[in-house]
């Protein structure tokens, strides 16, 4: 093992449990560790590296920007952030964009904006509704919206005004005169790769329209091509009021964004919200290349086709090995639940596949997850499936 692992363990907080490898460089869908081993990356830094690693245009754009100006703050305009906001507006329901640096911050901004917008109309309308199995980030507001008790434990007192529902529960039971906004992931990611039915998103939108509540789509993981649509909400044909983006949009650079309808965005008047790094020229320079690639002909078709191959391949593994109780996903956001009483958990597959040169991830203890770079090709999918299959075969035999 690289001695860097022990050095890291000595000085880093123990909240992560990294695999005992140190990644050194990457190319396309491949990454190499410091000991020279090559891995097929089916994780892409948790649904981030949309164009894979070391993409020449992305590297060139970021390098060019780095050589000109790294940082401006929001006291001044910068061209890259204006162009990126234009691209986000052109491709979505939105009219206005606020930039930040992470997914939690993008959700935090959505929650604050929703409350501020409603406060101007009726200050009693301040509740944020979210759904079981959701994940919205780790800052206090986003954490409280994350309707999974395990993430809340020991961090109280949590902010007030958050309520929780189940996907599928009658929206008229959940959304009323106190509801400022509903926040929903069109495909729940961390909570187990669970697509929210299109009809349910439509029902939420209809109920919010009835009572004057806002719809926030958290597309931090699912947005910008990951599901095979430019944005995941598009599959439902609803028009959200607010959208949170991060992860894939930056292609590996730390970037988050709130996208809003202009009427709602008006509530963010000067001084109401901000962040020093929002609209970082360097992050935006990278994101512009991602946006151009995702909008190019055939890109989303590739995501859909490779996603179908992954789903079909996992189902074929189950047909042979009887190991998955459900295989689900949309585009290149794919999960497979292990059947009960198998004698091993999803992490065992992660470790086994890594030993065979393939990086995969989990979404909870019993769900295997794959969120590869969006530029993945068929033979990569085949290789990943082969490794997962072999690994499960070995685990079944050992168990
Ligand atoms: N929202 C969703 C849907 C996510 O999947 C995540 C991260 O996994 C977040 C928000 C938080 O993003 P970040 O880790 O960049 O704060």
Tab-separated table of C-alpha atoms and ligand atoms in Angstrom:
chain	number	residue	atom	x	y	z
A	1	UNK	CA	0.000	0.000	0.000
A	2	UNK	CA	1.232	3.499	-0.793
A	3	UNK	CA	2.618	5.045	2.444
A	4	UNK	CA	0.569	8.154	1.589
A	5	UNK	CA	-2.511	6.276	2.851
A	6	UNK	CA	-1.095	6.067	6.389
A	7	UNK	CA	0.034	9.705	6.199
A	8	UNK	CA	-3.471	10.722	5.154
A	9	UNK	CA	-5.044	8.707	7.951
A	10	UNK	CA	-2.751	10.439	10.429
A	11	UNK	CA	-3.799	13.966	9.477
A	12	UNK	CA	-7.279	13.833	7.929
A	13	UNK	CA	-10.557	13.787	9.859
A	14	UNK	CA	-12.027	10.275	9.875
A	15	UNK	CA	-15.405	11.147	8.286
A	16	UNK	CA	-14.516	9.494	4.955
A	17	UNK	CA	-13.453	5.914	4.470
A	18	UNK	CA	-11.397	6.071	1.267
A	19	UNK	CA	-10.318	2.871	-0.452
A	20	UNK	CA	-6.643	2.185	0.259
A	21	UNK	CA	-5.399	3.522	-3.075
A	22	UNK	CA	-4.086	6.956	-4.017
A	23	UNK	CA	-5.294	8.126	-7.409
A	24	UNK	CA	-2.639	9.850	-9.444
A	25	UNK	CA	-3.869	10.622	-12.943
A	26	UNK	CA	-6.619	9.849	-15.406
A	27	UNK	CA	-7.409	9.680	-19.092
A	28	UNK	CA	-10.935	9.352	-20.450
A	29	UNK	CA	-12.757	6.675	-18.474
A	30	UNK	CA	-9.534	5.428	-16.882
A	31	UNK	CA	-7.671	6.387	-13.721
A	32	UNK	CA	-4.307	5.197	-12.435
A	33	UNK	CA	-3.122	4.895	-8.844
A	34	UNK	CA	0.317	5.832	-7.562
A	35	UNK	CA	1.423	2.208	-7.854
A	36	UNK	CA	0.673	2.177	-11.563
A	37	UNK	CA	-2.548	0.143	-11.471
A	38	UNK	CA	-5.202	1.158	-13.992
A	39	UNK	CA	-8.940	1.256	-13.166
A	40	UNK	CA	-12.041	1.634	-15.296
A	41	UNK	CA	-13.886	4.456	-13.551
A	42	UNK	CA	-17.587	3.643	-13.168
A	43	UNK	CA	-17.938	6.199	-10.368
A	44	UNK	CA	-16.556	9.420	-11.896
A	45	UNK	CA	-15.938	10.998	-8.513
A	46	UNK	CA	-19.600	10.370	-7.531
A	47	UNK	CA	-21.320	11.450	-10.741
A	48	UNK	CA	-19.010	14.393	-11.353
A	49	UNK	CA	-16.472	13.786	-14.140
A	50	UNK	CA	-19.065	13.918	-16.923
A	51	UNK	CA	-16.461	14.096	-19.699
A	52	UNK	CA	-14.114	11.636	-18.030
A	53	UNK	CA	-10.589	12.598	-17.022
A	54	UNK	CA	-8.072	14.879	-18.677
A	55	UNK	CA	-10.500	15.918	-21.398
A	56	UNK	CA	-8.346	17.998	-23.757
A	57	UNK	CA	-10.849	20.835	-24.323
A	58	UNK	CA	-11.685	21.094	-20.644
A	59	UNK	CA	-8.021	21.132	-19.661
A	60	UNK	CA	-7.285	23.752	-22.332
A	61	UNK	CA	-10.165	25.992	-21.266
A	62	UNK	CA	-9.251	25.809	-17.573
A	63	UNK	CA	-5.553	26.321	-18.321
A	64	UNK	CA	-6.315	29.334	-20.506
A	65	UNK	CA	-8.458	30.845	-17.783
A	66	UNK	CA	-5.871	30.052	-15.092
A	67	UNK	CA	-3.280	31.899	-17.124
A	68	UNK	CA	-5.503	34.988	-17.344
A	69	UNK	CA	-7.429	35.326	-14.091
A	70	UNK	CA	-8.238	32.799	-11.359
A	71	UNK	CA	-10.652	34.773	-9.259
A	72	UNK	CA	-12.679	37.966	-9.416
A	73	UNK	CA	-15.330	37.773	-6.619
A	74	UNK	CA	-18.789	39.072	-7.382
A	75	UNK	CA	-17.745	42.687	-7.037
A	76	UNK	CA	-17.010	42.542	-10.777
A	77	UNK	CA	-18.333	40.681	-13.830
A	78	UNK	CA	-16.408	37.887	-15.528
A	79	UNK	CA	-17.070	36.560	-19.011
A	80	UNK	CA	-16.968	32.826	-18.243
A	81	UNK	CA	-19.731	33.037	-15.632
A	82	UNK	CA	-21.943	35.143	-17.907
A	83	UNK	CA	-21.541	32.660	-20.759
A	84	UNK	CA	-22.243	29.732	-18.455
A	85	UNK	CA	-25.373	31.385	-17.067
A	86	UNK	CA	-26.503	31.959	-20.663
A	87	UNK	CA	-25.961	28.272	-21.452
A	88	UNK	CA	-27.946	27.170	-18.372
A	89	UNK	CA	-30.802	29.537	-19.218
A	90	UNK	CA	-30.848	28.458	-22.886
A	91	UNK	CA	-31.071	24.778	-21.972
A	92	UNK	CA	-33.551	24.907	-19.072
A	93	UNK	CA	-36.823	26.410	-17.795
A	94	UNK	CA	-34.810	29.063	-15.983
A	95	UNK	CA	-34.254	32.755	-16.584
A	96	UNK	CA	-31.688	33.607	-13.891
A	97	UNK	CA	-28.687	31.871	-12.346
A	98	UNK	CA	-26.852	32.153	-9.033
A	99	UNK	CA	-23.465	30.419	-8.799
A	100	UNK	CA	-21.829	28.750	-5.814
A	101	UNK	CA	-19.330	25.944	-5.323
A	102	UNK	CA	-21.164	22.757	-4.287
A	103	UNK	CA	-24.434	20.884	-4.318
A	104	UNK	CA	-25.257	21.582	-0.688
A	105	UNK	CA	-24.727	25.276	-1.297
A	106	UNK	CA	-26.944	25.198	-4.390
A	107	UNK	CA	-29.749	23.615	-2.350
A	108	UNK	CA	-29.136	25.999	0.502
A	109	UNK	CA	-29.575	28.868	-1.956
A	110	UNK	CA	-32.798	27.319	-3.316
A	111	UNK	CA	-34.222	26.922	0.188
A	112	UNK	CA	-33.274	30.477	1.158
A	113	UNK	CA	-34.646	31.933	-2.051
A	114	UNK	CA	-37.913	29.989	-1.744
A	115	UNK	CA	-38.385	31.218	1.815
A	116	UNK	CA	-37.497	34.798	0.950
A	117	UNK	CA	-39.857	34.792	-2.051
A	118	UNK	CA	-42.744	33.490	0.060
A	119	UNK	CA	-41.899	35.747	3.022
A	120	UNK	CA	-42.580	38.775	0.849
A	121	UNK	CA	-46.104	37.456	0.239
A	122	UNK	CA	-46.977	35.677	3.498
A	123	UNK	CA	-44.348	35.158	6.219
A	124	UNK	CA	-46.299	32.191	7.633
A	125	UNK	CA	-45.606	30.253	4.473
A	126	UNK	CA	-42.149	28.937	5.355
A	127	UNK	CA	-42.202	25.149	5.342
A	128	UNK	CA	-39.927	23.096	3.134
A	129	UNK	CA	-41.215	19.640	2.213
A	130	UNK	CA	-38.776	16.903	1.236
A	131	UNK	CA	-39.026	13.152	0.741
A	132	UNK	CA	-37.840	10.017	2.477
A	133	UNK	CA	-34.598	8.669	1.004
A	134	UNK	CA	-33.682	12.106	-0.306
A	135	UNK	CA	-30.195	13.537	-0.081
A	136	UNK	CA	-29.628	17.262	-0.399
A	137	UNK	CA	-26.222	17.846	1.214
A	138	UNK	CA	-24.522	18.328	4.554
A	139	UNK	CA	-24.898	22.007	5.428
A	140	UNK	CA	-27.536	22.636	8.106
A	141	UNK	CA	-30.414	23.579	5.789
A	142	UNK	CA	-29.644	20.963	3.136
A	143	UNK	CA	-28.996	18.405	5.878
A	144	UNK	CA	-32.350	19.103	7.500
A	145	UNK	CA	-34.049	18.760	4.115
A	146	UNK	CA	-32.294	15.391	3.723
A	147	UNK	CA	-35.036	13.098	4.985
A	148	UNK	CA	-32.803	10.330	6.305
A	149	UNK	CA	-32.478	10.312	10.124
A	150	UNK	CA	-29.020	8.704	10.049
A	151	UNK	CA	-27.565	11.922	8.600
A	152	UNK	CA	-29.190	14.072	11.325
A	153	UNK	CA	-27.988	12.102	14.319
A	154	UNK	CA	-26.002	14.207	16.766
A	155	UNK	CA	-26.210	17.435	14.764
A	156	UNK	CA	-29.245	18.987	16.437
A	157	UNK	CA	-30.816	21.344	16.995
A	158	UNK	CA	-31.741	21.432	13.335
A	159	UNK	CA	-33.376	24.464	11.690
A	160	UNK	CA	-37.165	24.671	11.967
A	161	UNK	CA	-39.761	24.511	9.242
A	162	UNK	CA	-38.824	21.260	7.497
A	163	UNK	CA	-41.411	18.532	6.961
A	164	UNK	CA	-41.127	15.135	5.315
A	165	UNK	CA	-43.251	12.932	3.107
A	166	UNK	CA	-43.076	9.702	1.149
A	167	UNK	CA	-42.779	9.615	-2.600
A	168	UNK	CA	-46.244	8.502	-3.718
A	169	UNK	CA	-48.073	10.061	-0.761
A	170	UNK	CA	-51.067	12.192	-1.760
A	171	UNK	CA	-49.649	15.702	-2.417
A	172	UNK	CA	-52.777	17.323	-0.957
A	173	UNK	CA	-51.931	15.678	2.396
A	174	UNK	CA	-48.411	17.075	2.276
A	175	UNK	CA	-48.636	20.488	0.645
A	176	UNK	CA	-50.800	23.284	2.028
A	177	UNK	CA	-50.945	26.941	2.973
A	178	UNK	CA	-47.775	26.704	5.110
A	179	UNK	CA	-45.676	25.144	2.341
A	180	UNK	CA	-43.066	27.480	0.900
A	181	UNK	CA	-41.542	24.876	-1.387
A	182	UNK	CA	-41.192	21.211	-2.172
A	183	UNK	CA	-37.675	19.980	-2.847
A	184	UNK	CA	-37.365	16.763	-4.816
A	185	UNK	CA	-34.675	14.825	-6.669
A	186	UNK	CA	-36.236	13.580	-9.949
A	187	UNK	CA	-33.986	10.558	-9.475
A	188	UNK	CA	-32.970	10.039	-5.862
A	189	UNK	CA	-29.249	9.338	-5.918
A	190	UNK	CA	-27.647	8.712	-2.534
A	191	UNK	CA	-30.945	7.292	-1.238
A	192	UNK	CA	-30.629	4.298	-3.582
A	193	UNK	CA	-30.880	5.434	-7.240
A	194	UNK	CA	-34.679	5.675	-7.219
A	195	UNK	CA	-36.384	7.447	-10.108
A	196	UNK	CA	-39.406	9.389	-8.828
A	197	UNK	CA	-42.353	8.500	-11.095
A	198	UNK	CA	-43.023	11.163	-13.717
A	199	UNK	CA	-46.706	11.166	-12.742
A	200	UNK	CA	-45.770	11.951	-9.142
A	201	UNK	CA	-43.628	14.938	-10.159
A	202	UNK	CA	-46.600	16.160	-12.178
A	203	UNK	CA	-48.925	15.701	-9.212
A	204	UNK	CA	-46.531	17.672	-6.974
A	205	UNK	CA	-46.396	20.480	-9.518
A	206	UNK	CA	-50.187	20.581	-9.793
A	207	UNK	CA	-50.686	20.731	-6.018
A	208	UNK	CA	-48.006	23.423	-5.634
A	209	UNK	CA	-49.784	25.481	-8.301
A	210	UNK	CA	-53.070	25.077	-6.431
A	211	UNK	CA	-51.705	26.429	-3.151
A	212	UNK	CA	-48.924	28.770	-4.344
A	213	UNK	CA	-45.928	26.667	-3.268
A	214	UNK	CA	-42.703	26.447	-5.263
A	215	UNK	CA	-41.138	23.348	-6.797
A	216	UNK	CA	-37.382	22.952	-6.340
A	217	UNK	CA	-35.758	20.151	-8.327
A	218	UNK	CA	-32.475	18.998	-6.832
A	219	UNK	CA	-30.556	17.967	-9.944
A	220	UNK	CA	-27.155	18.077	-8.297
A	221	UNK	CA	-26.604	14.444	-9.270
A	222	UNK	CA	-29.151	13.867	-12.044
A	223	UNK	CA	-28.768	17.108	-14.017
A	224	UNK	CA	-26.720	18.022	-17.098
A	225	UNK	CA	-27.086	14.843	-19.120
A	226	UNK	CA	-26.664	12.157	-16.471
A	227	UNK	CA	-30.145	10.670	-16.981
A	228	UNK	CA	-30.063	10.968	-20.777
A	229	UNK	CA	-32.083	14.193	-20.726
A	230	UNK	CA	-30.373	17.569	-20.454
A	231	UNK	CA	-32.075	17.871	-17.056
A	232	UNK	CA	-33.919	15.034	-15.342
A	233	UNK	CA	-37.101	17.070	-14.731
A	234	UNK	CA	-37.579	17.202	-18.512
A	235	UNK	CA	-38.790	13.601	-18.570
A	236	UNK	CA	-41.826	14.753	-16.576
A	237	UNK	CA	-42.524	17.857	-18.675
A	238	UNK	CA	-43.103	19.915	-15.522
A	239	UNK	CA	-41.776	23.449	-15.217
A	240	UNK	CA	-39.953	23.800	-11.897
A	241	UNK	CA	-39.479	27.157	-10.162
A	242	UNK	CA	-35.963	26.460	-8.956
A	243	UNK	CA	-33.253	23.940	-9.766
A	244	UNK	CA	-30.042	23.077	-7.947
A	245	UNK	CA	-27.068	21.898	-10.006
A	246	UNK	CA	-23.501	20.885	-9.114
A	247	UNK	CA	-21.405	17.758	-9.698
A	248	UNK	CA	-21.532	17.042	-13.459
A	249	UNK	CA	-21.950	20.640	-14.561
A	250	UNK	CA	-18.412	21.472	-13.417
A	251	UNK	CA	-16.909	18.331	-14.971
A	252	UNK	CA	-14.650	18.019	-11.904
A	253	UNK	CA	-14.327	21.663	-10.922
A	254	UNK	CA	-16.138	22.749	-7.768
A	255	UNK	CA	-19.210	24.482	-9.110
A	256	UNK	CA	-22.835	24.713	-8.030
A	257	UNK	CA	-25.697	26.678	-9.487
A	258	UNK	CA	-29.215	27.720	-8.668
A	259	UNK	CA	-31.416	28.210	-11.722
A	260	UNK	CA	-34.646	30.158	-11.191
A	261	UNK	CA	-37.675	31.569	-12.895
A	262	UNK	CA	-37.205	35.328	-13.050
A	263	UNK	CA	-40.251	36.141	-10.925
A	264	UNK	CA	-38.821	34.031	-8.097
A	265	UNK	CA	-35.247	35.209	-8.636
A	266	UNK	CA	-36.374	38.792	-7.981
A	267	UNK	CA	-36.424	37.941	-4.278
A	268	UNK	CA	-32.609	37.749	-4.289
A	269	UNK	CA	-32.061	41.486	-4.191
A	270	UNK	CA	-28.570	42.916	-3.512
A	271	UNK	CA	-27.250	41.849	-0.151
A	272	UNK	CA	-29.719	39.002	0.429
A	273	UNK	CA	-27.382	36.134	-0.431
A	274	UNK	CA	-23.885	35.530	-1.760
A	275	UNK	CA	-20.660	33.576	-1.688
A	276	UNK	CA	-17.103	34.691	-2.429
A	277	UNK	CA	-16.329	31.957	-4.958
A	278	UNK	CA	-19.686	31.995	-6.764
A	279	UNK	CA	-19.130	32.217	-10.502
A	280	UNK	CA	-15.440	31.409	-10.196
A	281	UNK	CA	-13.999	32.074	-13.677
A	282	UNK	CA	-11.950	28.911	-13.551
A	283	UNK	CA	-14.857	26.649	-12.561
A	284	UNK	CA	-17.080	28.300	-15.171
A	285	UNK	CA	-14.419	27.918	-17.866
A	286	UNK	CA	-14.506	24.164	-17.247
A	287	UNK	CA	-18.296	24.035	-17.087
A	288	UNK	CA	-18.626	25.816	-20.436
A	289	UNK	CA	-16.824	22.905	-22.071
A	290	UNK	CA	-19.101	20.412	-20.310
A	291	UNK	CA	-22.206	22.289	-21.467
A	292	UNK	CA	-20.963	22.422	-25.049
A	293	UNK	CA	-20.221	18.686	-25.049
A	294	UNK	CA	-23.534	17.661	-23.468
A	295	UNK	CA	-25.414	19.800	-26.020
A	296	UNK	CA	-23.517	18.323	-28.975
A	297	UNK	CA	-25.361	15.936	-31.337
A	298	UNK	CA	-25.483	12.337	-30.160
A	299	UNK	CA	-24.182	12.980	-26.655
A	300	UNK	CA	-27.424	12.308	-24.779
A	301	UNK	CA	-28.232	9.382	-27.078
A	302	UNK	CA	-24.972	7.789	-25.969
A	303	UNK	CA	-25.936	8.265	-22.316
A	304	UNK	CA	-29.306	6.602	-22.904
A	305	UNK	CA	-27.887	3.721	-24.941
A	306	UNK	CA	-25.031	2.941	-22.536
A	307	UNK	CA	-27.466	3.207	-19.620
A	308	UNK	CA	-29.763	0.650	-21.251
A	309	UNK	CA	-26.776	-1.663	-21.775
A	310	UNK	CA	-25.834	-1.379	-18.115
A	311	UNK	CA	-29.381	-2.102	-16.937
A	312	UNK	CA	-29.724	-5.043	-19.325
A	313	UNK	CA	-26.326	-6.406	-18.300
A	314	UNK	CA	-27.133	-6.239	-14.593
A	315	UNK	CA	-30.463	-7.960	-15.222
A	316	UNK	CA	-28.635	-10.668	-17.149
A	317	UNK	CA	-26.255	-11.154	-14.217
A	318	UNK	CA	-29.268	-11.517	-11.938
A	319	UNK	CA	-30.853	-14.029	-14.297
A	320	UNK	CA	-27.728	-16.198	-14.007
A	321	UNK	CA	-26.822	-15.617	-10.379
A	322	UNK	CA	-30.101	-14.624	-8.734
A	323	UNK	CA	-28.346	-11.828	-6.849
A	324	UNK	CA	-30.376	-8.628	-7.433
A	325	UNK	CA	-33.896	-7.995	-6.153
A	326	UNK	CA	-34.190	-4.877	-8.305
A	327	UNK	CA	-32.136	-3.195	-11.020
A	328	UNK	CA	-33.158	0.388	-11.725
A	329	UNK	CA	-32.000	3.747	-12.950
A	330	UNK	CA	-32.183	6.261	-15.728
A	331	UNK	CA	-29.432	6.983	-18.222
A	332	UNK	CA	-26.043	6.536	-16.600
A	333	UNK	CA	-27.364	6.601	-13.065
A	334	UNK	CA	-27.807	2.948	-12.299
A	335	UNK	CA	-28.382	0.946	-9.122
A	336	UNK	CA	-28.935	-2.697	-8.237
A	337	UNK	CA	-30.276	-3.913	-4.877
A	338	UNK	CA	-28.740	-7.102	-3.559
A	339	UNK	CA	-31.260	-9.774	-2.659
A	340	UNK	CA	-31.675	-10.366	1.084
A	341	UNK	CA	-29.729	-13.161	2.759
A	342	UNK	CA	-26.938	-13.192	0.221
A	343	UNK	CA	-24.219	-13.154	2.859
A	344	UNK	CA	-22.347	-10.143	1.491
A	345	UNK	CA	-23.094	-6.471	1.048
A	346	UNK	CA	-22.547	-4.014	-1.795
A	347	UNK	CA	-19.200	-2.919	-0.400
A	348	UNK	CA	-17.854	-6.424	-0.953
A	349	UNK	CA	-18.563	-5.948	-4.672
A	350	UNK	CA	-16.867	-2.547	-4.598
A	351	UNK	CA	-13.731	-4.094	-3.076
A	352	UNK	CA	-13.804	-7.132	-5.358
A	353	UNK	CA	-14.321	-5.109	-8.527
A	354	UNK	CA	-11.512	-2.748	-7.581
A	355	UNK	CA	-9.247	-5.777	-7.305
A	356	UNK	CA	-10.175	-6.484	-10.919
A	357	UNK	CA	-9.474	-2.943	-12.040
A	358	UNK	CA	-13.010	-1.544	-12.025
A	359	UNK	CA	-14.251	1.198	-9.686
A	360	UNK	CA	-17.916	0.940	-8.682
A	361	UNK	CA	-19.755	2.467	-5.748
A	362	UNK	CA	-22.685	1.900	-3.388
A	363	UNK	CA	-25.857	3.827	-2.551
A	364	UNK	CA	-26.578	2.409	0.899
A	365	UNK	CA	-25.313	-0.942	2.213
A	366	UNK	CA	-27.325	-3.181	-0.156
A	367	UNK	CA	-27.302	-1.126	-3.370
A	368	UNK	CA	-24.556	-1.312	-5.957
A	369	UNK	CA	-24.278	1.952	-7.911
A	370	UNK	CA	-22.653	2.912	-11.192
A	371	UNK	CA	-22.433	6.538	-12.368
A	372	UNK	CA	-19.657	6.452	-14.969
A	373	UNK	CA	-18.411	9.309	-17.131
A	374	UNK	CA	-21.082	10.162	-19.707
A	375	UNK	CA	-18.607	9.522	-22.528
A	376	UNK	CA	-18.343	5.811	-21.721
A	377	UNK	CA	-18.456	3.342	-24.628
A	378	UNK	CA	-20.005	-0.113	-25.042
A	379	UNK	CA	-16.811	-2.070	-24.486
A	380	UNK	CA	-16.265	-0.253	-21.184
A	381	UNK	CA	-19.772	-1.182	-20.081
A	382	UNK	CA	-19.041	-4.774	-21.011
A	383	UNK	CA	-15.809	-4.765	-19.033
A	384	UNK	CA	-17.516	-3.301	-15.957
A	385	UNK	CA	-20.303	-5.868	-16.132
A	386	UNK	CA	-17.750	-8.663	-16.542
A	387	UNK	CA	-15.917	-7.561	-13.387
A	388	UNK	CA	-19.125	-7.240	-11.358
A	389	UNK	CA	-20.287	-10.637	-12.588
A	390	UNK	CA	-17.001	-12.336	-11.754
A	391	UNK	CA	-16.883	-10.665	-8.385
A	392	UNK	CA	-20.419	-11.720	-7.456
A	393	UNK	CA	-19.663	-15.226	-8.695
A	394	UNK	CA	-16.649	-15.420	-6.374
A	395	UNK	CA	-18.602	-13.980	-3.417
A	396	UNK	CA	-21.443	-16.461	-3.941
A	397	UNK	CA	-18.995	-19.318	-4.079
A	398	UNK	CA	-17.139	-18.152	-0.965
A	399	UNK	CA	-20.430	-17.636	0.942
B	1	LIG	N1	-28.001	16.898	-3.793
B	1	LIG	C1	-27.856	15.698	-4.356
B	1	LIG	C2	-28.980	15.110	-5.138
B	1	LIG	C3	-26.662	14.990	-4.209
B	1	LIG	O1	-26.537	13.780	-4.758
B	1	LIG	C4	-25.610	15.570	-3.468
B	1	LIG	C5	-24.345	14.854	-3.260
B	1	LIG	O2	-24.245	13.675	-3.382
B	1	LIG	C6	-25.803	16.844	-2.906
B	1	LIG	C7	-27.008	17.479	-3.099
B	1	LIG	C8	-24.711	17.516	-2.138
B	1	LIG	O3	-23.726	17.946	-3.009
B	1	LIG	P1	-22.277	18.363	-2.460
B	1	LIG	O4	-21.651	17.113	-1.941
B	1	LIG	O5	-21.585	18.934	-3.655
B	1	LIG	O6	-22.491	19.371	-1.391
